[in-house]
Short mmCIF file of C-alpha atoms in Angstrom, two decimals:
data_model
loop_
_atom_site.label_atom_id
_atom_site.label_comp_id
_atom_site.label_asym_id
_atom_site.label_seq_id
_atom_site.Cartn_x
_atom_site.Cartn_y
_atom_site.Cartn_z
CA UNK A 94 47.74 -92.53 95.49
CA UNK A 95 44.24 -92.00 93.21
CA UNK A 96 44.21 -89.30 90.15
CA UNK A 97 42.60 -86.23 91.38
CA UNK A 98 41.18 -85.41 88.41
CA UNK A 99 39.25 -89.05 88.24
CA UNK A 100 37.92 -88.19 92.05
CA UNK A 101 37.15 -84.75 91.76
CA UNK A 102 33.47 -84.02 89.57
CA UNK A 103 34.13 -81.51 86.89
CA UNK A 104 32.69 -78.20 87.26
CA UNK A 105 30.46 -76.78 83.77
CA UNK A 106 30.22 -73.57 83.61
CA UNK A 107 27.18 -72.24 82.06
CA UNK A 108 26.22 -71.02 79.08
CA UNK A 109 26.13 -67.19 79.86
CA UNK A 110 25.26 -66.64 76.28
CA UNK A 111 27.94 -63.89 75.75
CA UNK A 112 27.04 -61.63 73.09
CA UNK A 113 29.64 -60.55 70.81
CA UNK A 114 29.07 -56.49 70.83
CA UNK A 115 28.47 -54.74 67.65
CA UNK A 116 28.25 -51.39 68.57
CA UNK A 117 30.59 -49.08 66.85
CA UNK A 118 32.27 -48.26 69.43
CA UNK A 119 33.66 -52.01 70.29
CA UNK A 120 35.05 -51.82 66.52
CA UNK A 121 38.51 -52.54 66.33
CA UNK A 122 39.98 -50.91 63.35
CA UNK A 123 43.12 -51.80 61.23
CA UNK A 124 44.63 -51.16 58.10
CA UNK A 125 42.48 -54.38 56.82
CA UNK A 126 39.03 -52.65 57.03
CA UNK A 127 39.73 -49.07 57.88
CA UNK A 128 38.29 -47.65 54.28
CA UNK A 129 35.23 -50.09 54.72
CA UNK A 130 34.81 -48.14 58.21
CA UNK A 131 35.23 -45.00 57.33
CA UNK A 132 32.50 -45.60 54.65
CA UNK A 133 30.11 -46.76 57.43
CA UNK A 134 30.81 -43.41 59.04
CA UNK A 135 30.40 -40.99 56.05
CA UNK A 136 26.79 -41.77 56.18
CA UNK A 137 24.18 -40.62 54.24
CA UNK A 138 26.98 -38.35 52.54
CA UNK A 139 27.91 -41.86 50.24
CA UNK A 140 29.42 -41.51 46.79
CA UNK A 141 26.51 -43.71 45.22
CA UNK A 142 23.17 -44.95 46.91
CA UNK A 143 24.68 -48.53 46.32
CA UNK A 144 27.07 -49.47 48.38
CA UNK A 145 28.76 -52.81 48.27
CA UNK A 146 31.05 -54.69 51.10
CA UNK A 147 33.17 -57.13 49.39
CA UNK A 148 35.66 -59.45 51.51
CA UNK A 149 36.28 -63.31 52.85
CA UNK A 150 34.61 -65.12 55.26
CA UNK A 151 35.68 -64.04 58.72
CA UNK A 152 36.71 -60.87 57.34
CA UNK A 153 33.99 -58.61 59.83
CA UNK A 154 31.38 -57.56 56.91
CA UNK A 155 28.31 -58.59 59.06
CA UNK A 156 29.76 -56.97 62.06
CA UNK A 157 30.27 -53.43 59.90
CA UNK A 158 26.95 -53.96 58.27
CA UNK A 159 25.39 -54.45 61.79
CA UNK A 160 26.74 -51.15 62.88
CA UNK A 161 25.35 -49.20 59.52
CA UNK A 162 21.87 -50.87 60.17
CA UNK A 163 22.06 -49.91 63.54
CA UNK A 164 22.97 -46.04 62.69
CA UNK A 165 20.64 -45.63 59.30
CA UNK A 166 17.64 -47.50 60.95
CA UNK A 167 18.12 -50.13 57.71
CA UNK A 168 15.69 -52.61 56.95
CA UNK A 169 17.04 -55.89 56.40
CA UNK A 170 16.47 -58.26 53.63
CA UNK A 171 16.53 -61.61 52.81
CA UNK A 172 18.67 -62.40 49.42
CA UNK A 173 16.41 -64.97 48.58
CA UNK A 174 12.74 -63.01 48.77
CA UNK A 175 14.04 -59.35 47.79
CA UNK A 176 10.54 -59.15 46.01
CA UNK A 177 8.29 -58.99 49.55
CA UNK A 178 10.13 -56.27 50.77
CA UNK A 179 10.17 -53.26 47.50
CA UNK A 180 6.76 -52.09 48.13
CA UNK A 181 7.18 -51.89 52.26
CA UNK A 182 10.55 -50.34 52.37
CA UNK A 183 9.35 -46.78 51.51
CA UNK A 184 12.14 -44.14 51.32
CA UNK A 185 14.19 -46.23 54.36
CA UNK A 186 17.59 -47.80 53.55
CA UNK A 187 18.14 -51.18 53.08
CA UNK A 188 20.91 -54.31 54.03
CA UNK A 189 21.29 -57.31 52.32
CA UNK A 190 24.09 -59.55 53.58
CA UNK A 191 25.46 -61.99 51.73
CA UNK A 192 24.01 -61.38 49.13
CA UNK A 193 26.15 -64.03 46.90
CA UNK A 194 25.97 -66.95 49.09
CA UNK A 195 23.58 -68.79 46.62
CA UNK A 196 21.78 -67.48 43.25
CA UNK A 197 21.69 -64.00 43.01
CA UNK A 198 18.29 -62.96 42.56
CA UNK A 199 18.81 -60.57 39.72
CA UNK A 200 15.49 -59.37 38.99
CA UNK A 201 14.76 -58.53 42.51
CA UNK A 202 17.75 -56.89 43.02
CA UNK A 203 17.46 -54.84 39.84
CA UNK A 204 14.19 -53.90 41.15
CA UNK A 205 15.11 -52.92 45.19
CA UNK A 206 18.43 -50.92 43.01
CA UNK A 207 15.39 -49.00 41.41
CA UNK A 208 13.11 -48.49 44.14
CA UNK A 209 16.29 -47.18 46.76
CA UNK A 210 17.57 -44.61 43.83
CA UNK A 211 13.94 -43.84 43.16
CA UNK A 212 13.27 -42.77 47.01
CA UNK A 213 16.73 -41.33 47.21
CA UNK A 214 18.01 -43.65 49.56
CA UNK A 215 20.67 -46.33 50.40
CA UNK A 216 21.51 -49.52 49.70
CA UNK A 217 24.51 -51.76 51.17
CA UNK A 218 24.90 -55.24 50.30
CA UNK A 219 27.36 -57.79 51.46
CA UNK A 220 29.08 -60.26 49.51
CA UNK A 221 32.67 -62.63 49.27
CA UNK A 222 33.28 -61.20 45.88
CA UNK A 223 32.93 -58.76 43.72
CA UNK A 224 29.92 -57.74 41.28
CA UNK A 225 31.88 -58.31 38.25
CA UNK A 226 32.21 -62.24 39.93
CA UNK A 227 28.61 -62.78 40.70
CA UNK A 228 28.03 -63.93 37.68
CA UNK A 229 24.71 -61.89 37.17
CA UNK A 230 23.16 -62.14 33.24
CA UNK A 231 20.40 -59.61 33.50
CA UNK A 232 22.42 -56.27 31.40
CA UNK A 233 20.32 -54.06 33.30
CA UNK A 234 21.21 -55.16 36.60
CA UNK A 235 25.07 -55.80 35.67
CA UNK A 236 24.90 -51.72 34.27
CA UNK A 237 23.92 -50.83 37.86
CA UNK A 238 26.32 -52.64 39.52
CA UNK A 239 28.90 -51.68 37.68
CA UNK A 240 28.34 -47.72 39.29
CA UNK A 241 28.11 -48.97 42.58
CA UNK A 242 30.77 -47.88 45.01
CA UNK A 243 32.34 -51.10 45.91
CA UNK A 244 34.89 -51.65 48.99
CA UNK A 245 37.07 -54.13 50.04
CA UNK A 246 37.52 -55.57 53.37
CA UNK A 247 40.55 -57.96 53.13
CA UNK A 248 41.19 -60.83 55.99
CA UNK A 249 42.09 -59.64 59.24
CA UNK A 250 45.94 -58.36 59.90
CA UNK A 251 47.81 -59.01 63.33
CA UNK A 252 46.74 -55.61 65.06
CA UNK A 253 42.97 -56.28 63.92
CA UNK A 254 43.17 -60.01 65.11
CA UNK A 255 44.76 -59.29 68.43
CA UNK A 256 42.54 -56.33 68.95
CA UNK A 257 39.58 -58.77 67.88
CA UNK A 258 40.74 -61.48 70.81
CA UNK A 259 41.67 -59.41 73.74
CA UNK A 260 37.76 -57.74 72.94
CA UNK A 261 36.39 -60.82 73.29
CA UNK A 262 38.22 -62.05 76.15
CA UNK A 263 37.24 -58.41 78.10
CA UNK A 264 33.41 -59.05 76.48
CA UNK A 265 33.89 -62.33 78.86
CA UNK A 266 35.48 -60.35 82.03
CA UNK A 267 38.71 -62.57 81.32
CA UNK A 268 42.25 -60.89 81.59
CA UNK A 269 44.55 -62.80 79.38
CA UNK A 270 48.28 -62.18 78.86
CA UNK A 271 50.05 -60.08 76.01
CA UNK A 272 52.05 -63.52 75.24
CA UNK A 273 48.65 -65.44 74.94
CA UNK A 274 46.80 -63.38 72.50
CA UNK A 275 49.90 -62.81 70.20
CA UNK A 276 50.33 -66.69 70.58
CA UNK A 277 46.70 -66.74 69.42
CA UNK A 278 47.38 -64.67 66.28
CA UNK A 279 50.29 -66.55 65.18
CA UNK A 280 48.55 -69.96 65.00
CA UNK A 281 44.75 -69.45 64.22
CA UNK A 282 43.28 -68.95 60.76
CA UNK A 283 42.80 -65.56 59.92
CA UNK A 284 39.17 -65.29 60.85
CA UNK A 285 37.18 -63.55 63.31
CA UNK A 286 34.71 -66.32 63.52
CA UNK A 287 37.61 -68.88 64.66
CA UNK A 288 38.64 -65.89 66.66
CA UNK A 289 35.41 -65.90 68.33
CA UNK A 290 35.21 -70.18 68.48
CA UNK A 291 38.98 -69.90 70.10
CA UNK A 292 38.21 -67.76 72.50
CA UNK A 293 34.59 -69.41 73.60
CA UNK A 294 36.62 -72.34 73.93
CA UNK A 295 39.39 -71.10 76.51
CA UNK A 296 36.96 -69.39 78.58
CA UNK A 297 35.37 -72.65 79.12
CA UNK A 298 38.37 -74.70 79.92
CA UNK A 299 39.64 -72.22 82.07
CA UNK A 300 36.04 -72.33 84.11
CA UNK A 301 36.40 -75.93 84.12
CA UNK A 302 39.63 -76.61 85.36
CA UNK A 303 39.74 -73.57 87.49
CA UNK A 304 42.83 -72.19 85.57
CA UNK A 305 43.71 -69.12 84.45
CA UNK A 306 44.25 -68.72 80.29
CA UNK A 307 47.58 -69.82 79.92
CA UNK A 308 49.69 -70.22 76.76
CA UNK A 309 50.23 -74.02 77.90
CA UNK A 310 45.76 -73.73 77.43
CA UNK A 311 45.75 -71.70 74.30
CA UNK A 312 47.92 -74.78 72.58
CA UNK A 313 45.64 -76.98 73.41
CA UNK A 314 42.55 -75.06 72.27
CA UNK A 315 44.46 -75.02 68.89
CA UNK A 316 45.69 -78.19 68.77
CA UNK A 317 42.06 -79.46 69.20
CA UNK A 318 40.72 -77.11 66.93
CA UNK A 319 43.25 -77.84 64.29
CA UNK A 320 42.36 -81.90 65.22
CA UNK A 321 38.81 -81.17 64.46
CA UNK A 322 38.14 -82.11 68.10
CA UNK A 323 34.30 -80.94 69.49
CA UNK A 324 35.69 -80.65 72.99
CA UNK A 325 38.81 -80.90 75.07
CA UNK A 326 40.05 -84.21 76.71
CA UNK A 327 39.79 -82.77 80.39
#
């Protein structure tokens, strides 16, 4: 008798390009980033006009900062050429994310600081650590940073993670069982972004094999993920 699976082409699915929505409303919210979110939603009333995100990779800050951009009509800027944007920003807010992946640019930064308090607006950056960590020289700049209303957003919890995954899955028009998302949580890193990679990764296999999302398929996605593996052995 001949292996099915060796006779039978595999089906790909395509590559619907499902977004990942960062609307406000599609926030899930947990004790891990509730104070960052209720900053987001106090604006303009903010206790300084520089604001800064601090948390881990994975942790949400560039969904969150999305959503403020989105609601104060922010311009964004790129950490590494602050300079071209001071003199077109006017008196509209401004986003830098990441803003300590490489060298801080510290006299551009000092500068945008000046140019946002000067046209009494807002500024949020976006960083893995804190100010005091960034390592910055300039005194003026450090002086500024050091009033800035900083807030941390700390890796996600259980509630945010399984909120995170069942989104996801409903973003895709998948159902998925309780058991399988809290399976999820228990064995992933805590990070939305493997969150996301996880769940891309079932929704394929599921479309290829013409399964439903099983836990028997979530311990594979793991495995293979934990394995380093680009794809699944189907």
């Amino acid at each position: 008798m001949s292996d099915q699976k060796t006779d039978t082409p595999r089906q790909l699915p395509l590559d619907l390009g499902h977004g990942t929505g960062y609307s406000r409303d599609e926030l899930v919210v947990s004790g891990t980033n509730s104070q960052a979110v209720a900053l987001v939603d106090r604006w303009p009333d903010w206790p300084s006009s520089l604001v800064v995100l601090a948390g881990p990779a994975g942790s949400g800050k560039t969904h969150l900062a999305s959503i403020w951009r989105a609601r104060a009509n922010a311009v964004a800027i790129d950490a590494r050429r602050i300079g071209d944007s001071i003199e077109t920003l006017g008196a509209r807010p401004a986003l830098i994310d990441d803003v300590d992946t490489g060298a801080v640019d510290e006299q551009g930064l000092f500068h945008l600081i000046n140019a946002v308090r000067g046209a009494g607006s807002t500024l949020l950056l976006t960083a893995r650590r804190f100010p005091s960590a960034w390592g910055v020289s300039l005194p003026d700049l450090a002086s500024r940073l050091k009033v800035a209303a900083t807030v941390e957003i700390h890796e996600p919890d259980d509630l945010l993670l399984a909120g995170v995954i069942t989104k996801l899955f409903a973003d895709r028009q998948v159902e998925v069982e309780p058991h399988v998302v809290q399976y999820l949580v228990r064995r992933i890193e805590r990070s939305l972004a493997t969150a996301m990679r996880v769940v891309e990764r079932l929704d394929r296999a599921a479309l290829e094999r013409k399964t439903p999302i099983t836990r028997a398929l979530a311990a594979e996605a793991v495995s293979a993920m934990d394995e380093g593996q680009g794809e699944f052995e189907i």
